[in-house]
Coordinates of C-alpha atoms in Angstrom, one line a residue:
X1297 CA 11.2 -20.1 -13.2
X1298 CA 15.1 -18.7 -12.8
X1299 CA 13.7 -17.3 -9.0
X1300 CA 15.7 -16.8 -6.0
X1301 CA 14.4 -18.7 -3.1
X1302 CA 13.4 -16.8 -0.5
X1303 CA 14.0 -18.5 3.1
X1304 CA 11.9 -16.9 6.5
X1305 CA 13.5 -16.3 9.2
X1306 CA 12.2 -17.0 13.2
X1307 CA 14.7 -14.2 14.5
X1308 CA 18.4 -12.3 14.0
X1309 CA 20.1 -15.0 16.7
X1310 CA 18.9 -18.1 13.5
X1311 CA 20.8 -16.1 11.0
X1312 CA 23.5 -14.9 12.6
X1313 CA 23.8 -18.9 15.0
X1314 CA 26.5 -21.0 13.2
X1315 CA 24.9 -23.5 10.9
X1316 CA 22.7 -20.9 8.9
X1317 CA 24.0 -21.0 6.0
X1318 CA 23.5 -17.6 5.3
X1319 CA 27.5 -16.2 4.5
X1320 CA 26.2 -12.1 5.1
X1321 CA 23.7 -9.9 7.0
X1322 CA 22.2 -7.3 5.0
X1323 CA 20.8 -4.4 7.5
X1324 CA 18.7 -1.5 5.8
X1325 CA 18.5 1.0 8.8
X1326 CA 16.5 4.1 8.8
X1327 CA 17.7 7.5 9.4
X1328 CA 17.9 7.2 13.3
X1329 CA 19.2 3.1 13.3
X1330 CA 22.9 3.6 14.6
X1331 CA 22.2 3.3 17.7
X1332 CA 22.4 -0.4 18.4
X1333 CA 22.9 -0.6 21.7
X1334 CA 20.2 -3.1 22.8
X1335 CA 17.4 -6.3 22.2
X1336 CA 18.7 -9.0 18.4
X1337 CA 21.1 -6.4 17.6
X1338 CA 23.5 -5.7 20.7
X1339 CA 25.9 -7.5 18.9
X1340 CA 26.1 -5.3 16.2
X1341 CA 26.8 -2.3 18.5
X1342 CA 30.8 -2.7 18.6
X1343 CA 31.2 -3.5 15.4
X1344 CA 29.2 -0.3 14.3
X1345 CA 31.0 1.9 16.7
X1346 CA 34.8 0.4 15.5
X1347 CA 33.7 1.9 11.8
X1348 CA 32.7 5.0 13.2
X1349 CA 36.3 5.5 14.5
X1350 CA 38.0 5.0 11.0
X1351 CA 35.0 5.7 8.2
X1352 CA 32.7 8.7 8.9
X1353 CA 30.4 7.2 5.6
X1354 CA 29.0 4.6 7.9
X1355 CA 25.7 5.9 8.6
X1356 CA 26.3 7.5 4.9
X1357 CA 26.0 5.6 2.6
X1358 CA 26.3 1.4 2.1
X1359 CA 29.0 -0.6 3.6
X1360 CA 30.6 -3.7 4.0
X1361 CA 31.6 -4.5 7.4
X1362 CA 34.0 -6.8 9.4
X1363 CA 32.5 -8.4 12.0
X1364 CA 33.0 -11.4 14.4
X1365 CA 31.3 -14.4 12.4
X1366 CA 29.7 -15.5 15.4
X1367 CA 28.2 -11.7 15.0
X1368 CA 27.4 -11.8 11.8
X1369 CA 27.2 -15.1 9.2
X1370 CA 30.6 -15.5 7.5
X1371 CA 32.1 -12.5 9.0
X1372 CA 30.5 -9.9 6.7
X1373 CA 27.6 -7.1 7.5
X1374 CA 27.0 -4.8 5.0
X1375 CA 25.7 -2.1 6.6
X1376 CA 22.9 0.3 3.7
X1377 CA 20.9 4.0 5.3
X1378 CA 18.3 4.2 3.6
X1379 CA 19.0 8.0 4.5
X1380 CA 16.0 10.5 5.9
X1381 CA 12.3 8.5 5.6
X1382 CA 10.2 11.6 6.8
X1383 CA 10.6 14.5 5.1
X1384 CA 7.9 15.8 3.1
X1385 CA 9.3 14.4 -0.3
X1386 CA 11.0 11.1 1.0
X1387 CA 9.2 8.1 0.4
X1388 CA 9.3 4.0 0.2
X1389 CA 11.7 4.5 -2.6
X1390 CA 14.7 5.1 -0.5
X1391 CA 13.7 1.9 1.2
X1392 CA 14.1 -0.2 -2.3
X1393 CA 17.4 1.7 -3.9
X1394 CA 19.4 1.1 -0.1
X1395 CA 18.4 -2.7 -0.6
X1396 CA 20.1 -2.4 -4.5
X1397 CA 23.0 -1.2 -3.6
X1398 CA 23.3 -3.4 -0.3
X1399 CA 22.6 -6.5 -2.9
X1400 CA 25.0 -5.3 -5.6
X1401 CA 28.2 -5.4 -2.5
X1402 CA 27.1 -8.2 -1.0
X1403 CA 27.7 -10.1 -3.7
X1404 CA 30.4 -8.4 -5.0
X1405 CA 32.1 -9.6 -1.9
X1406 CA 31.2 -12.5 -2.5
X1407 CA 27.7 -13.0 -0.9
X1408 CA 26.2 -16.0 -2.3
X1409 CA 23.3 -16.7 0.2
X1410 CA 22.6 -13.0 2.0
X1411 CA 20.2 -12.5 5.1
X1412 CA 18.0 -9.3 4.5
X1413 CA 16.6 -7.5 7.5
X1414 CA 15.2 -4.1 7.8
X1415 CA 14.9 -1.4 11.2
X1416 CA 14.6 1.8 11.7
X1417 CA 11.8 2.2 10.0
X1418 CA 9.6 5.5 11.2
X1419 CA 5.7 5.3 12.7
X1420 CA 3.3 8.4 12.8
X1421 CA 0.7 8.1 15.7
X1422 CA 2.2 3.8 16.2
X1423 CA 1.5 3.5 12.6
X1424 CA 4.0 2.6 10.2
X1425 CA 4.5 4.9 8.0
X1426 CA 6.0 2.3 5.7
X1427 CA 3.6 -0.6 6.2
X1428 CA 5.4 -2.9 3.6
X1429 CA 9.3 -1.8 4.0
X1430 CA 10.3 -5.2 4.9
X1431 CA 8.6 -6.3 1.4
X1432 CA 10.1 -3.6 -0.5
X1433 CA 13.9 -4.8 0.6
X1434 CA 13.0 -7.9 -0.5
X1435 CA 12.0 -6.5 -4.0
X1436 CA 14.8 -4.4 -4.2
X1437 CA 17.2 -7.1 -3.6
X1438 CA 15.4 -8.8 -6.3
X1439 CA 15.8 -6.2 -9.0
X1440 CA 19.3 -5.9 -8.3
X1441 CA 20.3 -9.4 -8.6
X1442 CA 18.3 -9.9 -12.1
X1443 CA 20.5 -11.0 -15.2
X1444 CA 18.8 -11.6 -18.5
X1445 CA 18.2 -14.6 -20.0
X1446 CA 20.9 -14.3 -22.0
X1447 CA 23.5 -14.1 -19.2
X1448 CA 21.9 -16.3 -16.8
X1449 CA 23.4 -19.7 -18.5
X1450 CA 27.3 -17.9 -18.6
X1451 CA 27.2 -15.8 -15.8
X1452 CA 29.2 -16.4 -13.1
X1453 CA 28.1 -18.1 -9.5
X1454 CA 25.2 -16.3 -8.5
X1455 CA 23.3 -15.9 -5.3
X1456 CA 20.9 -18.7 -4.8
X1457 CA 18.9 -17.7 -2.1
X1458 CA 18.1 -14.9 0.5
X1459 CA 17.1 -15.2 4.2
X1460 CA 14.7 -13.1 6.2
X1461 CA 13.4 -12.4 9.1
X1462 CA 11.7 -9.0 11.3
X1463 CA 13.0 -7.5 14.4
X1464 CA 11.4 -8.0 17.1
X1465 CA 11.1 -11.6 16.3
X1466 CA 7.7 -12.5 15.2
X1467 CA 6.0 -15.2 17.2
X1468 CA 4.5 -17.1 14.3
X1469 CA 6.3 -17.6 11.3
X1470 CA 3.7 -18.5 8.9
X1471 CA 3.7 -14.0 8.9
X1472 CA 7.3 -14.6 7.4
X1473 CA 6.1 -17.4 5.2
X1474 CA 3.2 -15.4 3.7
X1475 CA 5.5 -12.4 3.1
X1476 CA 7.5 -14.4 1.1
X1477 CA 5.0 -16.4 -0.9
X1478 CA 4.0 -12.3 -1.8
X1479 CA 7.1 -11.1 -2.6
X1480 CA 8.0 -14.5 -4.8
X1481 CA 4.4 -14.5 -6.5
X1482 CA 5.3 -10.5 -7.8
X1483 CA 9.0 -11.6 -8.6
X1484 CA 7.8 -14.1 -10.6
X1485 CA 5.8 -11.5 -12.7
X1486 CA 8.9 -9.2 -13.3
X1487 CA 11.3 -11.8 -14.6
X1488 CA 8.3 -12.5 -16.7
X1489 CA 7.9 -8.7 -18.0
X1490 CA 12.3 -8.0 -17.9
X1491 CA 12.6 -11.3 -19.9
X1492 CA 10.4 -10.3 -22.6
X1493 CA 12.2 -6.3 -21.9
X1494 CA 15.1 -8.1 -23.4
X1495 CA 18.0 -5.9 -25.5
X1496 CA 17.9 -8.3 -28.5
X1497 CA 15.0 -7.9 -31.1
X1498 CA 16.8 -11.1 -32.7
X1499 CA 16.1 -12.7 -29.6
X1500 CA 12.5 -11.9 -28.6
X1501 CA 11.0 -11.3 -32.5
X1502 CA 7.2 -11.4 -31.9
X1503 CA 6.9 -15.0 -32.4
X1504 CA 9.5 -16.1 -29.9
X1505 CA 8.1 -14.1 -27.2
X1506 CA 5.1 -15.8 -27.7
X1507 CA 7.0 -18.9 -27.6
X1508 CA 8.2 -17.8 -24.1
X1509 CA 5.3 -16.6 -23.0
X1510 CA 3.7 -20.4 -23.3
X1511 CA 7.0 -22.3 -22.1
X1512 CA 6.8 -20.2 -18.3
X1513 CA 2.9 -20.6 -18.1
X1514 CA 3.0 -24.3 -19.4
X1515 CA 1.7 -26.7 -16.8
X1516 CA -0.3 -23.8 -14.7
X1517 CA -4.1 -22.3 -14.9
X1518 CA -3.4 -19.0 -17.4
X1519 CA -5.0 -19.8 -20.5
X1520 CA -2.6 -19.2 -23.5
X1521 CA -3.8 -18.1 -27.3
X1522 CA -1.5 -17.1 -30.1
X1523 CA -3.6 -15.7 -33.2
X1524 CA -0.4 -15.6 -36.1
X1525 CA -2.6 -16.4 -38.6
X1526 CA -1.9 -13.1 -41.1
X1527 CA -5.9 -14.0 -42.4
X1528 CA -7.3 -13.5 -38.5
X1529 CA -5.1 -10.6 -37.9
X1530 CA -5.8 -8.7 -40.4
X1531 CA -10.2 -9.1 -40.0
X1532 CA -9.3 -8.8 -35.7
X1533 CA -6.5 -6.2 -35.8
X1534 CA -6.6 -4.5 -38.7
X1535 CA -4.3 -2.1 -36.7
X1536 CA -2.0 -4.2 -35.7
X1537 CA -1.7 -5.6 -39.2
X1538 CA -1.0 -1.8 -40.7
X1539 CA 2.2 -1.9 -38.5
X1540 CA 3.2 -4.9 -39.3
X1541 CA 2.8 -5.0 -43.1
X1542 CA 5.9 -4.4 -44.4
X1543 CA 7.6 -7.1 -41.7
X1544 CA 5.8 -9.5 -43.7
X1545 CA 8.2 -10.2 -46.1
X1546 CA 10.5 -11.6 -43.2
X1547 CA 9.3 -14.7 -42.2
X1548 CA 10.4 -14.2 -38.3
X1549 CA 9.6 -10.9 -37.7
X1550 CA 5.3 -11.9 -38.0
X1551 CA 3.5 -10.4 -36.0
X1552 CA 0.8 -11.9 -33.3
X1553 CA -1.7 -11.6 -30.3
X1554 CA -0.6 -13.1 -27.5
X1555 CA -4.2 -13.8 -24.8
X1556 CA -3.8 -14.4 -21.8
X1557 CA -6.3 -15.4 -18.9
X1558 CA -6.6 -16.5 -15.5
X1559 CA -9.4 -17.0 -13.2
X1560 CA -9.2 -17.6 -10.1
X1561 CA -11.1 -20.0 -7.5
X1562 CA -15.2 -18.8 -6.8
X1563 CA -17.7 -16.6 -8.1
X1564 CA -16.2 -13.7 -10.4
X1565 CA -16.8 -10.2 -8.7
X1566 CA -13.6 -8.3 -10.5
X1567 CA -12.8 -8.5 -13.9
X1568 CA -9.2 -7.1 -14.9
X1569 CA -8.4 -6.9 -18.7
X1570 CA -5.3 -5.8 -19.8
X1571 CA -3.5 -4.8 -23.5
X1572 CA 0.5 -3.8 -23.9
X1573 CA 1.7 -2.8 -26.6
X1574 CA 4.5 -5.0 -28.0
X1575 CA 6.8 -3.2 -30.3
X1576 CA 9.8 -6.1 -30.7
X1577 CA 11.6 -3.0 -33.3
X1578 CA 10.6 0.1 -33.9
X1579 CA 12.6 1.7 -36.8
X1580 CA 9.8 4.6 -36.4
X1581 CA 8.1 3.8 -40.3
X1582 CA 8.6 5.5 -43.3
X1583 CA 8.8 8.6 -40.5
X1584 CA 12.1 7.1 -39.6
X1585 CA 14.0 7.9 -36.2
X1586 CA 16.9 9.2 -37.3
X1587 CA 19.8 10.9 -35.8
X1588 CA 20.6 7.3 -33.3
X1589 CA 17.2 7.6 -32.1
X1590 CA 16.7 4.2 -32.8
X1591 CA 18.8 2.6 -31.0
X1592 CA 17.3 1.4 -27.8
X1593 CA 14.1 0.7 -29.6
X1594 CA 13.9 -3.6 -29.1
X1595 CA 12.4 -2.0 -25.9
X1596 CA 9.2 -1.0 -27.1
X1597 CA 7.8 -3.7 -26.1
X1598 CA 7.4 -2.7 -22.5
X1599 CA 3.6 -3.1 -21.8
X1600 CA 3.6 -6.2 -23.2
X1601 CA 6.3 -7.5 -21.3
X1602 CA 4.3 -6.5 -18.0
X1603 CA 0.9 -7.5 -19.6
X1604 CA 2.3 -10.9 -19.0
X1605 CA 4.0 -10.5 -15.9
X1606 CA 0.9 -9.0 -14.5
X1607 CA -1.0 -12.1 -15.8
X1608 CA 2.5 -14.5 -14.3
X1609 CA 1.4 -12.6 -10.6
X1610 CA -1.9 -13.7 -10.6
X1611 CA -1.5 -17.1 -11.4
X1612 CA 1.1 -17.4 -8.2
X1613 CA -0.5 -15.4 -5.4
X1614 CA -4.0 -16.6 -6.6
X1615 CA -6.3 -14.3 -5.9
X1616 CA -9.8 -15.4 -5.7
X1617 CA -12.9 -14.1 -7.1
X1618 CA -10.7 -11.9 -9.9
X1619 CA -10.5 -12.6 -13.7
X1620 CA -7.8 -11.7 -15.9
X1621 CA -8.4 -11.3 -19.9
X1622 CA -4.2 -10.3 -20.9
X1623 CA -4.1 -9.6 -25.1
X1624 CA 0.2 -8.9 -26.1
X1625 CA 0.1 -6.9 -29.6
X1626 CA 3.5 -8.3 -31.2
X1627 CA 4.5 -6.3 -33.9
X1628 CA 7.8 -5.3 -35.3
X1629 CA 7.4 -1.5 -37.5
X1630 CA 9.8 -1.6 -40.0
X1631 CA 10.6 -0.2 -43.6
X1632 CA 9.6 -1.4 -46.7
X1633 CA 8.4 -0.8 -50.0
X1634 CA 4.8 -1.9 -48.2
X1635 CA 5.3 0.2 -45.2
X1636 CA 2.3 2.1 -43.8
X1637 CA 2.4 5.4 -45.0
X1638 CA 0.9 9.3 -43.6
X1639 CA -2.2 10.1 -44.6
X1640 CA -3.8 6.3 -45.0
X1641 CA -7.3 5.2 -43.5
X1642 CA -7.6 2.3 -41.8
X1643 CA -11.1 0.4 -40.3
X1644 CA -10.2 0.0 -36.7
X1645 CA -12.0 -3.6 -35.5
X1646 CA -14.4 -1.6 -33.5
X1647 CA -15.4 0.1 -36.6
X1648 CA -13.9 3.7 -36.3
X1649 CA -11.8 5.2 -39.7
X1650 CA -8.0 6.2 -38.3
X1651 CA -6.6 8.9 -40.2
X1652 CA -2.8 7.9 -40.4
X1653 CA -0.8 11.2 -39.8
X1654 CA 3.0 10.0 -37.9
X1655 CA 4.0 5.9 -38.8
X1656 CA 6.5 6.7 -35.6
X1657 CA 2.8 6.2 -33.6
X1658 CA 2.1 3.0 -34.3
X1659 CA 2.1 2.0 -30.4
X1660 CA -1.4 3.5 -30.1
X1661 CA -2.3 1.4 -33.6
X1662 CA -1.6 -1.9 -32.4
X1663 CA -4.0 -1.0 -28.9
X1664 CA -6.2 -0.3 -30.7
X1665 CA -7.9 -3.8 -32.0
X1666 CA -7.0 -4.6 -28.5
X1667 CA -8.4 -2.9 -26.3
X1668 CA -12.4 -3.4 -29.1
X1669 CA -11.5 -6.8 -28.2
X1670 CA -11.7 -7.0 -25.0
X1671 CA -13.6 -3.8 -24.1
X1672 CA -17.2 -6.4 -25.8
X1673 CA -15.9 -8.7 -22.8
X1674 CA -15.9 -5.9 -20.6
X1675 CA -19.5 -5.7 -21.3
X1676 CA -20.7 -9.1 -19.9
X1677 CA -17.6 -9.2 -17.5
X1678 CA -18.2 -8.3 -13.5
X1679 CA -16.4 -5.1 -12.3
X1680 CA -14.6 -5.0 -15.0
X1681 CA -11.3 -1.9 -15.3
X1682 CA -9.5 -1.9 -18.4
X1683 CA -5.6 -1.0 -18.8
X1684 CA -3.9 -0.2 -21.9
X1685 CA 0.1 -0.4 -20.8
X1686 CA 2.6 0.5 -23.2
X1687 CA 6.0 2.7 -23.5
X1688 CA 4.0 5.0 -25.8
X1689 CA 5.5 8.6 -26.3
X1690 CA 9.2 10.7 -25.2
X1691 CA 6.4 13.8 -23.8
X1692 CA 5.4 11.1 -20.5
X1693 CA 9.2 11.8 -19.1
X1694 CA 9.5 15.4 -20.0
X1695 CA 6.8 16.1 -18.4
X1696 CA 6.7 13.8 -15.2
X1697 CA 10.0 12.5 -15.1
X1698 CA 10.9 8.8 -14.2
X1699 CA 7.1 7.5 -13.2
X1700 CA 4.3 5.6 -14.6
X1701 CA 1.5 8.2 -16.0
X1702 CA -2.1 6.9 -15.1
X1703 CA -4.9 8.1 -17.5
X1704 CA -8.3 8.1 -17.0
X1705 CA -11.5 8.7 -18.2
X1706 CA -14.6 9.6 -16.6
X1707 CA -15.8 6.1 -15.0
X1708 CA -12.6 5.6 -14.1
X1709 CA -12.4 7.9 -12.1
X1710 CA -15.7 8.0 -10.6
X1711 CA -14.4 4.5 -9.2
X1712 CA -11.1 5.8 -8.4
X1713 CA -9.1 3.2 -10.6
X1714 CA -6.0 5.4 -10.6
X1715 CA -6.1 6.4 -6.8
X1716 CA -5.7 3.0 -5.7
X1717 CA -2.8 2.0 -8.7
X1718 CA -1.1 5.1 -6.9
X1719 CA -1.9 4.6 -3.4
X1720 CA -0.5 1.0 -3.7
X1721 CA 2.6 2.6 -6.0
X1722 CA 3.3 4.6 -3.3
X1723 CA 3.8 1.8 -0.6
X1724 CA 5.7 -0.9 -2.9
X1725 CA 7.9 1.4 -4.3
X1726 CA 7.1 1.7 -8.0
X1727 CA 5.4 5.7 -7.6
X1728 CA 2.8 6.4 -10.6
X1729 CA 1.6 9.8 -11.8
X1730 CA -2.3 10.8 -12.2
X1731 CA -2.5 12.8 -15.3
X1732 CA -6.4 14.1 -16.3
X1733 CA -7.7 14.0 -19.9
X1734 CA -8.9 17.0 -21.0
X1735 CA -11.2 18.0 -23.6
X1736 CA -8.0 19.5 -25.3
X1737 CA -7.0 15.4 -25.9
X1738 CA -10.1 14.6 -27.5
X1739 CA -9.9 17.8 -29.8
X1740 CA -7.2 16.7 -30.6
X1741 CA -8.0 13.5 -32.0
X1742 CA -11.3 14.9 -33.5
X1743 CA -11.6 14.6 -38.2
X1744 CA -11.2 17.3 -39.7
X1745 CA -13.2 16.0 -42.5
X1746 CA -16.3 13.2 -43.3
X1747 CA -13.7 11.1 -44.4
X1748 CA -12.6 9.2 -41.3
X1749 CA -13.3 9.5 -38.1
X1750 CA -10.3 9.8 -35.6
X1751 CA -7.1 11.5 -36.0
X1752 CA -3.8 8.8 -35.1
X1753 CA -1.4 11.9 -34.3
X1754 CA 0.0 15.5 -35.0
X1755 CA 2.9 15.3 -37.5
X1756 CA 5.6 16.6 -34.7
X1757 CA 7.0 14.9 -32.3
X1758 CA 4.9 13.7 -29.1
X1759 CA 7.6 16.4 -27.1
X1760 CA 7.2 18.7 -29.0
X1761 CA 3.5 18.9 -28.8
X1762 CA 1.4 20.0 -26.2
X1763 CA -0.3 17.9 -24.3
X1764 CA 2.0 15.0 -26.2
X1765 CA 1.4 12.1 -23.6
X1766 CA -2.4 12.9 -22.7
X1767 CA -4.4 12.9 -26.1
X1768 CA -3.1 9.6 -27.8
X1769 CA -4.9 8.1 -24.4
X1770 CA -8.6 10.4 -25.9
X1771 CA -7.4 8.6 -29.3
X1772 CA -7.6 5.3 -27.9
X1773 CA -10.6 6.3 -26.1
X1774 CA -11.6 7.0 -29.7
X1775 CA -10.9 4.5 -31.9
X1776 CA -11.1 1.2 -29.8
X1777 CA -14.6 2.6 -29.4
X1778 CA -14.6 3.6 -25.7
X1779 CA -15.9 6.9 -26.2
X1780 CA -19.9 5.1 -25.8
X1781 CA -18.9 4.1 -22.8
X1782 CA -17.9 7.1 -20.4
X1783 CA -20.0 8.3 -17.2
X1784 CA -23.0 10.0 -19.3
X1785 CA -23.4 6.1 -20.9
X1786 CA -25.7 3.4 -20.2
X1787 CA -23.3 1.2 -19.7
X1788 CA -20.0 2.5 -18.7
X1789 CA -16.7 1.3 -18.2
X1790 CA -13.8 2.1 -16.0
X1791 CA -10.9 2.4 -18.6
X1792 CA -7.3 3.5 -17.7
X1793 CA -4.2 4.3 -19.9
X1794 CA -0.4 3.1 -18.6
X1795 CA 2.1 5.2 -20.4
X1796 CA 6.0 3.8 -18.9
X1797 CA 7.6 4.8 -21.6
X1798 CA 10.3 6.8 -18.8
X1799 CA 9.3 4.0 -15.6
X1800 CA 10.1 0.4 -18.0
X1801 CA 13.9 0.8 -17.4
X1802 CA 16.0 2.2 -14.8
X1803 CA 17.6 6.1 -15.6
X1804 CA 15.4 5.7 -18.4
X1805 CA 17.8 4.4 -20.0
X1806 CA 16.4 2.5 -23.6
X1807 CA 20.0 1.6 -24.5
X1808 CA 21.2 0.3 -21.8
X1809 CA 18.7 0.7 -18.4
X1810 CA 17.7 -3.3 -16.5
X1811 CA 13.9 -3.7 -16.9
X1812 CA 12.1 -2.2 -14.2
X1813 CA 9.1 -4.1 -14.9
X1814 CA 6.3 -1.7 -14.3
X1815 CA 4.1 -1.8 -13.3
X1816 CA 3.9 -5.0 -12.4
X1817 CA 4.2 -4.5 -8.9
X1818 CA 1.9 -1.5 -8.5
X1819 CA -1.1 -3.6 -10.4
X1820 CA -0.5 -6.0 -8.5
X1821 CA -0.9 -4.5 -5.1
X1822 CA -3.8 -3.1 -6.1
X1823 CA -6.0 -5.5 -7.6
X1824 CA -4.8 -8.6 -6.3
X1825 CA -3.3 -8.6 -2.7
X1826 CA -7.2 -7.3 -1.3
X1827 CA -8.5 -10.7 -2.6
X1828 CA -5.5 -13.2 -0.9

């Protein structure tokens, strides 16, 4: 819903012709693409050269150029250079960033129906180094133009249609329509994820997220189940209920678990299990956040948002032979007389006794029981892969920067799960970094006496703790029962934890950043596109 229409057009000439309906041309060009003297771009040559005579910034940064209306739709040319694309450290984000900047400028210039063309993308030995350049550009435009649900109803007239084509002209329009279908499907997923990641914690409470999810999946083939019975949650999700305990005094803040399931046509060959952390507000609990660090904590539900977005992308892409099962762990980490506290020992769904050390390390607790539930299903499912997605640690941003961290167990490493996700992210401009689980991480969470089985955390924050984003993944392996399904077991289960704390919001800005919906794109590209 609220999806901008993508219209495949057979050629650049068709976009620029009278009656096309478009009112600007967004031209995203590679480093050496300003020489438009031949082919379909020839009419643009004089426009660009005249602009260069008076503005040395042309070709170095995005600019809106005035062109004859018989050359560009409505006389608007938005020239968006990517900058260099062939250096060791250049990647697809240069294309996405140029597209975002162009979209902002097109909208500010008054364009309501732009058309997008990408040119000048380098080849290596005849093989495109950026094979999905057009798709990446379209996703960049759509990211720039997204508005939150509470804004959309009152926003100024927005862009409603985006045209695009390939140059040189393609003879088969169906190839372009296939691109439109893939990008639209992934964007459906990103809209769902970004909507749930709303910064208003009273708009997206746990039960409101459940209502939203029910509404967006209504009429689709995705099954939706909401577990909101407190007695049931106490038995089936005891760690989540410990975190939610202080919120129970406020009915609108009550927790729930949202279960989603998509099943593609044909015999199931691959099963993807996804758990998303959905803390709708994180006060830190009794270990309260101080010195301004509570601001932005309505964004601590990015993992659940991404999980819902991944299921929506699957629903729209309709990959065959694939089943996707997700559990969204929705809760609020409040403060109150009945708050859970350090030194409590909670028996998880898997039977592991968890000793609480820090109530601000609640994310790994709400993930644990959901992961245990899906672990049980994975044991009888074809070719299973389990993922947890969470805005889990501050440490991940310190260690890796603005990337999704991938941490996998032995069976996942044997099957190159993280490598596959990372490679997909590289091609689709949603970068991931692989971070290894080591013996120190498992040692960190080992019990220090016989009264419990696994240690939840240390006393210091993650940014003050050595390997502060790695050891929580080891905790999840232990507390969920996955430790029994390593590479040395009779039934190994591939598992990858995705820490998106630094990737979930633009510029890693939890207060003001627009949600990115990471890792919806990389996950969809890795697990769904091969089955179309």
